[in-house]
PDB file of C-alpha atoms in Angstrom:
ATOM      1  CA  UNK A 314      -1.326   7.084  -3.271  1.00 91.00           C
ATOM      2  CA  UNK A 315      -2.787   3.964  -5.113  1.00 92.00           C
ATOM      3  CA  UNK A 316      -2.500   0.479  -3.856  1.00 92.00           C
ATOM      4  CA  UNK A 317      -3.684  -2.690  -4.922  1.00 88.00           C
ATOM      5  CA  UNK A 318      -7.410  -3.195  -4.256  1.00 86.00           C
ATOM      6  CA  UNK A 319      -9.085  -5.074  -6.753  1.00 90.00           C
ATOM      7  CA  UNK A 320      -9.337  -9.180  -6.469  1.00 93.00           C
ATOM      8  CA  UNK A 321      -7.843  -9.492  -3.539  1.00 91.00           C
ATOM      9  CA  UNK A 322      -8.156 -12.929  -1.846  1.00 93.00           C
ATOM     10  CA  UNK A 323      -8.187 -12.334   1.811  1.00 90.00           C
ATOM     11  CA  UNK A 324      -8.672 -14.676   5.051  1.00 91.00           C
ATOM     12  CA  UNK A 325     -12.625 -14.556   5.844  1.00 93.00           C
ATOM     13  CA  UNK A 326     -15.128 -15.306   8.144  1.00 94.00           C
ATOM     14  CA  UNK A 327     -16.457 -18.683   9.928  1.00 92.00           C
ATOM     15  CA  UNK A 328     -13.325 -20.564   9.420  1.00 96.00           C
ATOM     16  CA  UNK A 329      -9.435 -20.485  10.002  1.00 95.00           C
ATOM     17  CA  UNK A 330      -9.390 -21.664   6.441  1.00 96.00           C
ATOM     18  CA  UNK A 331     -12.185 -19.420   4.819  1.00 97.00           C
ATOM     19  CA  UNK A 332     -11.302 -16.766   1.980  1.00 96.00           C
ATOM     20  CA  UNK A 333     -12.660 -14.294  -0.231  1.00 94.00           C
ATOM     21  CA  UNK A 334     -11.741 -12.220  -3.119  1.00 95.00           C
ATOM     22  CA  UNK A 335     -12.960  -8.540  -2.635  1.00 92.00           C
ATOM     23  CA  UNK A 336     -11.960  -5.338  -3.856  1.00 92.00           C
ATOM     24  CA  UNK A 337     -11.908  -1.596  -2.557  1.00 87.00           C
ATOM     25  CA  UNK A 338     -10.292   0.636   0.118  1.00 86.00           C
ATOM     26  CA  UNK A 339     -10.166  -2.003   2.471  1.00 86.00           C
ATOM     27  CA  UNK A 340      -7.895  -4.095  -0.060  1.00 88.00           C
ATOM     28  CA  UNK A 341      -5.740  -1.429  -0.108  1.00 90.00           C
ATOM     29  CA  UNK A 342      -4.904  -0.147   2.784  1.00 91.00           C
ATOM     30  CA  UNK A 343      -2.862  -3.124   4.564  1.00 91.00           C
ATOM     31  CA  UNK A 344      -1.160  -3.020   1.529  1.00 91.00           C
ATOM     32  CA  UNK A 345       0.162   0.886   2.157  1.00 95.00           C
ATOM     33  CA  UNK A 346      -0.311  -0.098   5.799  1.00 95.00           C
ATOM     34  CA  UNK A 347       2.399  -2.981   5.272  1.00 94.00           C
ATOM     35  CA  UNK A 348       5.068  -1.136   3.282  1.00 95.00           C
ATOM     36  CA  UNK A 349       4.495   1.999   6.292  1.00 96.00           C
ATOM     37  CA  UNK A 350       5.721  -0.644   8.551  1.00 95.00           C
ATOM     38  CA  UNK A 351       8.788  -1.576   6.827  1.00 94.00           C
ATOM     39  CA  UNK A 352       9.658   1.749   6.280  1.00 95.00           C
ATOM     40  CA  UNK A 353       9.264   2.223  10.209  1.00 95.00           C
ATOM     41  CA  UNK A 354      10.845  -1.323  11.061  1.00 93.00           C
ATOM     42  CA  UNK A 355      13.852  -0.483   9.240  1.00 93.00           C
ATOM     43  CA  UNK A 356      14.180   3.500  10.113  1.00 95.00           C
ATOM     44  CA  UNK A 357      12.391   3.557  13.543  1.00 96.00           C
ATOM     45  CA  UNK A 358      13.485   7.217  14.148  1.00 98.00           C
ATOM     46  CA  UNK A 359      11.778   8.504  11.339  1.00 97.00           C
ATOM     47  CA  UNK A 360       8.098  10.572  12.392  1.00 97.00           C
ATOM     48  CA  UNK A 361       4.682   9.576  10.346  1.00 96.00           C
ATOM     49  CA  UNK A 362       5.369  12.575   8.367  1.00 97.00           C
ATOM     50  CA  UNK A 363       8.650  11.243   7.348  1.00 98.00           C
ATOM     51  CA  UNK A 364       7.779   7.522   6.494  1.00 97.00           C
ATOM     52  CA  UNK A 365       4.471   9.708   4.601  1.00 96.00           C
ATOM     53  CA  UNK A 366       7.268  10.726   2.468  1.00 96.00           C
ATOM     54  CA  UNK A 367       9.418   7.706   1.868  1.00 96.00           C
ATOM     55  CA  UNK A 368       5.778   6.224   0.820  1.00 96.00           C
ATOM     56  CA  UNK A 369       5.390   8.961  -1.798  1.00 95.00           C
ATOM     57  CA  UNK A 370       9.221   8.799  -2.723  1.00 94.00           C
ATOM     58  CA  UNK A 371       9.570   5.510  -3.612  1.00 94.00           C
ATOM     59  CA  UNK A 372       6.148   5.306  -5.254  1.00 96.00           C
ATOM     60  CA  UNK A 373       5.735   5.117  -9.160  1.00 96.00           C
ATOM     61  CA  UNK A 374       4.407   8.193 -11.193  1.00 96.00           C
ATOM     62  CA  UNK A 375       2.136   7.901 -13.895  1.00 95.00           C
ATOM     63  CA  UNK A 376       1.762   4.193 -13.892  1.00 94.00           C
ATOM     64  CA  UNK A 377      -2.038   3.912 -13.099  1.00 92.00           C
ATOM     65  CA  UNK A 378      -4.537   5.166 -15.823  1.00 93.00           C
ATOM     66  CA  UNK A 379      -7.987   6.304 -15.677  1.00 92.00           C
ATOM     67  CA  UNK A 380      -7.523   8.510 -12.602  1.00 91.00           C
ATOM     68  CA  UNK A 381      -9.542  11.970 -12.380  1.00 92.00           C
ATOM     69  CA  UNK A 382      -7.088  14.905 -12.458  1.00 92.00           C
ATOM     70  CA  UNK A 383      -7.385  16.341  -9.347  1.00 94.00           C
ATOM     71  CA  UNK A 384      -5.995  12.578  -8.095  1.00 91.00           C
ATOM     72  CA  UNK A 385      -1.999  12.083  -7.223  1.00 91.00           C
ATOM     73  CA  UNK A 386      -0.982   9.542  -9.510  1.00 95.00           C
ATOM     74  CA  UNK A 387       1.424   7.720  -7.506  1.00 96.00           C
ATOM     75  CA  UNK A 388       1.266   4.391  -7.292  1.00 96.00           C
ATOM     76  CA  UNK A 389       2.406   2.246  -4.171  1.00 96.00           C
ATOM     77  CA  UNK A 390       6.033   0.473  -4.338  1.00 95.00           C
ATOM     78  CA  UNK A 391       8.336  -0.804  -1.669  1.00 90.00           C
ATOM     79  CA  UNK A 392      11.555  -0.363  -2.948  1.00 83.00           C
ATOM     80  CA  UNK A 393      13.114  -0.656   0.466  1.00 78.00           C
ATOM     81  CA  UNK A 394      14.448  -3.941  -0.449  1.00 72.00           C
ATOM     82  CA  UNK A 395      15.445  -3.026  -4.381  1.00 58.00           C
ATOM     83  CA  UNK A 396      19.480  -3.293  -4.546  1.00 53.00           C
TER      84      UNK A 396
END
């Protein structure tokens, strides 16, 4: 799955204050991490597998460009709270 990663302004080092705008895997991540957790806040039964594939359900297809072909284009959406 695809996430947002680039320009991300995150809280930093040497201050409570202090941010920085990065980009990469480790932008990413909290942001599938998050929508993982609301998925398992709001269904608590469901396994990893399960909330793996409410992740890839409610993801968007074909909305990122550029990918190599061997990668999933699915791109990261929490719908959870779409009426």
């Amino acid at each position: 799955i695809n996430a947002p990663g680039v320009s991300i302004t995150a809280a930093w080092v040497r201050t409570d204050t202090a941010t920085n705008t990065i980009s990469g895997t480790s932008m990413a991540c909290p942001h599938v991490a998050g929508v993982s957790a609301q998925i398992r806040g709001r269904y608590p039964a469901l396994s990893t597998s399960e909330v793996t594939d409410v992740v890839l359900c409610l993801a968007t297809t074909g909305a990122v460009s550029g990918l190599r072909t061997d990668t999933v284009n699915k791109l990261l959406f929490n719908g959870l709270n779409s009426p």
